């Protein structure tokens, strides 16, 4: 039986790398991109192209031999949309065995006094609340089936910026929220009938290697990885 894999995240080099690794393993996988609704937002992951709503996770010119993404519309700030996303993914894949949530929040470099209320609302709705809603739906589905894998992937790579650029006030806050939420899910993992794994990397330019590591551990599906946070490093030293 073919694995059903769902990838959710915003368009970034890390999301694309994870999609490329997934494409080596299955004929099709579902992808749900967080729409880019802020003109001031820049990709957090270095080397990312400017996000554009509605495009494939893997740009056509970078698509490796293997599986293809099945894009699904997603409004992260809506709990109803999270449920709709799960149903749509199940309809297209027949079942979801593994869900990979990729957090690479955009950078919004403005001084506090210059922050736009719309940007604050979008960041909270799409890059904080959205993960809570989606993880809830996935947890309910995996618990009912008594199987599945929930992978929580966080990019610790700074978007950089010039020395005179304003500090990114919103992106790190969204990433910190995701990390705290993921750690709570990992702590509760032993009490659940499905696997929960956490991953992070701060190695710039190593997105492909990081993605390969994430998919390798998911492939293994080992219970010893359940409830653990795996940190990727260039020397292949991984710590909880």
Tab-separated table of C-alpha atoms in Angstrom:
chain	number	residue	atom	x	y	z
A	1	UNK	CA	0.000	0.000	0.000
A	2	UNK	CA	1.379	3.400	-1.021
A	3	UNK	CA	2.288	5.792	1.768
A	4	UNK	CA	0.098	8.845	2.077
A	5	UNK	CA	2.229	11.880	2.925
A	6	UNK	CA	1.034	15.414	3.609
A	7	UNK	CA	3.478	18.349	3.674
A	8	UNK	CA	2.306	21.689	5.065
A	9	UNK	CA	4.331	24.893	5.290
A	10	UNK	CA	5.120	28.138	3.530
A	11	UNK	CA	7.117	28.262	0.309
A	12	UNK	CA	10.807	28.143	1.222
A	13	UNK	CA	13.985	26.313	0.297
A	14	UNK	CA	13.473	23.942	3.247
A	15	UNK	CA	9.896	23.086	2.281
A	16	UNK	CA	11.069	22.495	-1.290
A	17	UNK	CA	13.910	20.240	-0.091
A	18	UNK	CA	11.541	18.141	2.013
A	19	UNK	CA	9.135	17.911	-0.913
A	20	UNK	CA	11.996	16.791	-3.192
A	21	UNK	CA	12.970	14.037	-0.732
A	22	UNK	CA	9.357	12.946	-0.441
A	23	UNK	CA	9.069	12.795	-4.220
A	24	UNK	CA	11.789	10.121	-4.256
A	25	UNK	CA	9.624	7.862	-2.112
A	26	UNK	CA	6.052	8.116	-3.370
A	27	UNK	CA	4.287	8.701	-6.665
A	28	UNK	CA	2.170	11.517	-5.267
A	29	UNK	CA	2.006	13.494	-2.050
A	30	UNK	CA	-0.282	16.267	-0.834
A	31	UNK	CA	1.114	19.752	-0.266
A	32	UNK	CA	-0.566	22.661	1.491
A	33	UNK	CA	1.185	26.014	1.305
A	34	UNK	CA	0.578	28.856	3.713
A	35	UNK	CA	-0.451	31.704	1.392
A	36	UNK	CA	1.843	34.714	1.193
A	37	UNK	CA	-0.485	37.518	2.229
A	38	UNK	CA	2.089	40.064	3.368
A	39	UNK	CA	3.971	42.214	0.902
A	40	UNK	CA	6.537	43.033	3.590
A	41	UNK	CA	7.319	39.418	4.406
A	42	UNK	CA	10.564	37.847	3.241
A	43	UNK	CA	11.374	34.115	3.356
A	44	UNK	CA	13.148	33.191	6.592
A	45	UNK	CA	15.199	30.437	5.000
A	46	UNK	CA	18.207	31.774	3.035
A	47	UNK	CA	18.092	31.196	-0.705
A	48	UNK	CA	14.306	31.029	-0.795
A	49	UNK	CA	12.509	32.595	-3.704
A	50	UNK	CA	9.833	35.179	-3.069
A	51	UNK	CA	6.720	33.246	-2.093
A	52	UNK	CA	3.801	33.271	-4.498
A	53	UNK	CA	0.423	31.974	-3.510
A	54	UNK	CA	-0.912	28.913	-5.305
A	55	UNK	CA	2.322	27.561	-6.778
A	56	UNK	CA	3.646	24.052	-6.359
A	57	UNK	CA	5.932	23.304	-3.422
A	58	UNK	CA	8.624	22.169	-5.878
A	59	UNK	CA	9.246	24.592	-8.757
A	60	UNK	CA	8.993	22.648	-12.064
A	61	UNK	CA	12.630	23.240	-13.010
A	62	UNK	CA	13.778	21.658	-9.720
A	63	UNK	CA	11.408	18.707	-9.713
A	64	UNK	CA	13.402	15.472	-9.300
A	65	UNK	CA	12.423	12.169	-10.932
A	66	UNK	CA	9.700	10.569	-8.866
A	67	UNK	CA	6.529	11.772	-7.237
A	68	UNK	CA	4.530	14.907	-7.881
A	69	UNK	CA	2.894	17.310	-5.444
A	70	UNK	CA	-0.878	17.487	-5.264
A	71	UNK	CA	-1.524	21.084	-4.102
A	72	UNK	CA	-4.395	21.732	-1.698
A	73	UNK	CA	-5.735	25.163	-0.759
A	74	UNK	CA	-5.351	26.053	2.921
A	75	UNK	CA	-6.452	28.994	5.049
A	76	UNK	CA	-4.335	28.361	8.185
A	77	UNK	CA	-6.215	30.779	10.437
A	78	UNK	CA	-9.465	28.803	10.183
A	79	UNK	CA	-10.234	25.649	12.203
A	80	UNK	CA	-12.784	24.651	9.560
A	81	UNK	CA	-10.118	24.987	6.862
A	82	UNK	CA	-7.835	22.636	8.818
A	83	UNK	CA	-10.522	19.975	8.798
A	84	UNK	CA	-11.233	20.626	5.118
A	85	UNK	CA	-7.523	20.249	4.345
A	86	UNK	CA	-7.378	16.836	6.034
A	87	UNK	CA	-10.471	15.625	4.189
A	88	UNK	CA	-9.111	16.891	0.854
A	89	UNK	CA	-5.751	15.210	1.433
A	90	UNK	CA	-7.420	11.931	2.386
A	91	UNK	CA	-9.605	12.157	-0.709
A	92	UNK	CA	-6.625	12.626	-3.011
A	93	UNK	CA	-4.264	10.183	-1.262
A	94	UNK	CA	-6.877	7.737	0.117
A	95	UNK	CA	-5.170	7.959	3.521
A	96	UNK	CA	-2.607	10.059	5.403
A	97	UNK	CA	0.131	8.006	7.032
A	98	UNK	CA	2.637	10.785	7.659
A	99	UNK	CA	2.209	14.520	8.087
A	100	UNK	CA	5.234	16.829	7.905
A	101	UNK	CA	4.673	20.346	9.244
A	102	UNK	CA	7.450	22.720	8.145
A	103	UNK	CA	7.793	25.994	10.068
A	104	UNK	CA	9.856	28.640	8.253
A	105	UNK	CA	8.018	31.863	9.156
A	106	UNK	CA	8.656	34.897	6.967
A	107	UNK	CA	10.769	37.795	8.195
A	108	UNK	CA	9.096	41.168	8.567
A	109	UNK	CA	11.791	43.738	9.214
A	110	UNK	CA	10.074	46.766	10.684
A	111	UNK	CA	10.595	48.741	13.853
A	112	UNK	CA	7.902	48.197	16.476
A	113	UNK	CA	6.295	51.564	15.765
A	114	UNK	CA	6.152	50.751	12.035
A	115	UNK	CA	4.564	47.297	12.281
A	116	UNK	CA	1.336	47.054	10.337
A	117	UNK	CA	-1.644	45.643	12.233
A	118	UNK	CA	-2.409	43.473	9.199
A	119	UNK	CA	1.067	41.897	9.291
A	120	UNK	CA	0.697	41.107	13.000
A	121	UNK	CA	-2.699	39.520	12.432
A	122	UNK	CA	-1.484	37.499	9.455
A	123	UNK	CA	1.576	36.220	11.332
A	124	UNK	CA	-0.514	35.137	14.336
A	125	UNK	CA	-3.279	33.559	12.259
A	126	UNK	CA	-1.162	31.827	9.611
A	127	UNK	CA	2.091	31.031	11.418
A	128	UNK	CA	0.905	30.396	14.984
A	129	UNK	CA	-2.804	29.546	15.171
A	130	UNK	CA	-2.649	27.578	11.932
A	131	UNK	CA	-0.282	24.978	13.393
A	132	UNK	CA	-2.516	24.464	16.440
A	133	UNK	CA	-5.593	23.883	14.290
A	134	UNK	CA	-3.838	21.526	11.866
A	135	UNK	CA	-2.016	19.508	14.533
A	136	UNK	CA	-5.323	19.048	16.379
A	137	UNK	CA	-7.011	17.570	13.301
A	138	UNK	CA	-4.046	15.308	12.544
A	139	UNK	CA	-3.854	14.103	16.149
A	140	UNK	CA	-7.531	13.229	16.170
A	141	UNK	CA	-7.189	11.311	12.899
A	142	UNK	CA	-4.054	9.401	13.947
A	143	UNK	CA	-5.528	8.612	17.365
A	144	UNK	CA	-8.708	7.200	15.785
A	145	UNK	CA	-6.598	5.031	13.454
A	146	UNK	CA	-4.100	4.206	16.219
A	147	UNK	CA	-1.227	4.777	13.800
A	148	UNK	CA	0.572	7.514	11.883
A	149	UNK	CA	3.531	9.870	12.131
A	150	UNK	CA	3.463	13.559	12.960
A	151	UNK	CA	6.761	15.270	12.082
A	152	UNK	CA	7.359	18.844	13.278
A	153	UNK	CA	10.184	20.556	11.384
A	154	UNK	CA	11.586	23.934	12.404
A	155	UNK	CA	14.113	26.110	10.600
A	156	UNK	CA	16.445	27.926	12.991
A	157	UNK	CA	18.193	29.594	10.058
A	158	UNK	CA	18.221	33.367	10.299
A	159	UNK	CA	17.127	35.394	7.298
A	160	UNK	CA	20.144	37.608	7.876
A	161	UNK	CA	19.648	41.148	6.680
A	162	UNK	CA	21.987	44.096	6.537
A	163	UNK	CA	23.512	45.662	9.628
A	164	UNK	CA	21.296	48.710	9.170
A	165	UNK	CA	18.099	46.709	8.613
A	166	UNK	CA	15.436	46.685	11.344
A	167	UNK	CA	15.245	43.563	13.500
A	168	UNK	CA	12.701	40.924	12.505
A	169	UNK	CA	10.226	41.135	15.384
A	170	UNK	CA	7.550	38.708	14.193
A	171	UNK	CA	9.313	35.755	12.498
A	172	UNK	CA	11.315	34.635	15.568
A	173	UNK	CA	8.207	34.953	17.751
A	174	UNK	CA	6.269	32.638	15.435
A	175	UNK	CA	9.175	30.167	15.357
A	176	UNK	CA	9.414	30.204	19.159
A	177	UNK	CA	5.698	29.461	19.408
A	178	UNK	CA	6.062	26.516	17.036
A	179	UNK	CA	9.023	25.168	19.019
A	180	UNK	CA	7.156	25.403	22.327
A	181	UNK	CA	4.063	23.750	20.838
A	182	UNK	CA	6.169	20.994	19.270
A	183	UNK	CA	7.990	20.308	22.537
A	184	UNK	CA	4.656	19.950	24.344
A	185	UNK	CA	3.466	17.479	21.707
A	186	UNK	CA	6.707	15.525	22.041
A	187	UNK	CA	6.311	15.397	25.822
A	188	UNK	CA	2.824	13.905	25.393
A	189	UNK	CA	3.899	11.496	22.622
A	190	UNK	CA	4.389	8.365	24.797
A	191	UNK	CA	0.689	8.456	25.691
A	192	UNK	CA	-0.450	8.482	22.058
A	193	UNK	CA	-0.839	5.522	19.642
A	194	UNK	CA	1.034	7.353	16.863
A	195	UNK	CA	4.602	8.668	16.509
A	196	UNK	CA	5.567	12.297	17.040
A	197	UNK	CA	9.029	13.560	16.059
A	198	UNK	CA	10.637	17.001	16.208
A	199	UNK	CA	13.426	18.310	13.970
A	200	UNK	CA	15.454	21.514	13.741
A	201	UNK	CA	18.502	22.844	11.936
A	202	UNK	CA	20.503	26.062	12.021
A	203	UNK	CA	22.881	25.068	9.212
A	204	UNK	CA	22.586	27.578	6.357
A	205	UNK	CA	22.705	26.007	2.908
A	206	UNK	CA	22.204	22.467	4.227
A	207	UNK	CA	18.475	22.235	3.554
A	208	UNK	CA	18.829	19.198	1.256
A	209	UNK	CA	20.896	17.262	3.799
A	210	UNK	CA	18.525	18.249	6.593
A	211	UNK	CA	15.530	17.123	4.547
A	212	UNK	CA	17.212	13.782	3.819
A	213	UNK	CA	17.780	13.271	7.534
A	214	UNK	CA	14.155	14.083	8.375
A	215	UNK	CA	12.792	11.652	5.788
A	216	UNK	CA	15.274	8.952	6.804
A	217	UNK	CA	14.009	8.953	10.387
A	218	UNK	CA	10.405	9.036	9.208
A	219	UNK	CA	11.135	6.075	6.916
A	220	UNK	CA	12.530	4.103	9.833
A	221	UNK	CA	9.452	4.790	11.934
A	222	UNK	CA	11.364	3.656	15.015
A	223	UNK	CA	9.673	3.976	18.380
A	224	UNK	CA	12.987	5.122	19.852
A	225	UNK	CA	12.528	8.343	17.839
A	226	UNK	CA	9.072	8.939	19.275
A	227	UNK	CA	8.851	11.997	21.507
A	228	UNK	CA	12.386	13.140	20.648
A	229	UNK	CA	13.726	16.397	19.253
A	230	UNK	CA	16.413	15.782	16.610
A	231	UNK	CA	18.816	18.643	15.888
A	232	UNK	CA	20.698	18.451	12.598
A	233	UNK	CA	24.375	19.436	12.326
A	234	UNK	CA	27.032	19.328	9.604
A	235	UNK	CA	28.979	16.627	11.456
A	236	UNK	CA	25.834	14.473	11.687
A	237	UNK	CA	25.651	14.982	15.421
A	238	UNK	CA	22.009	14.964	16.407
A	239	UNK	CA	20.801	15.877	19.840
A	240	UNK	CA	17.478	15.864	21.515
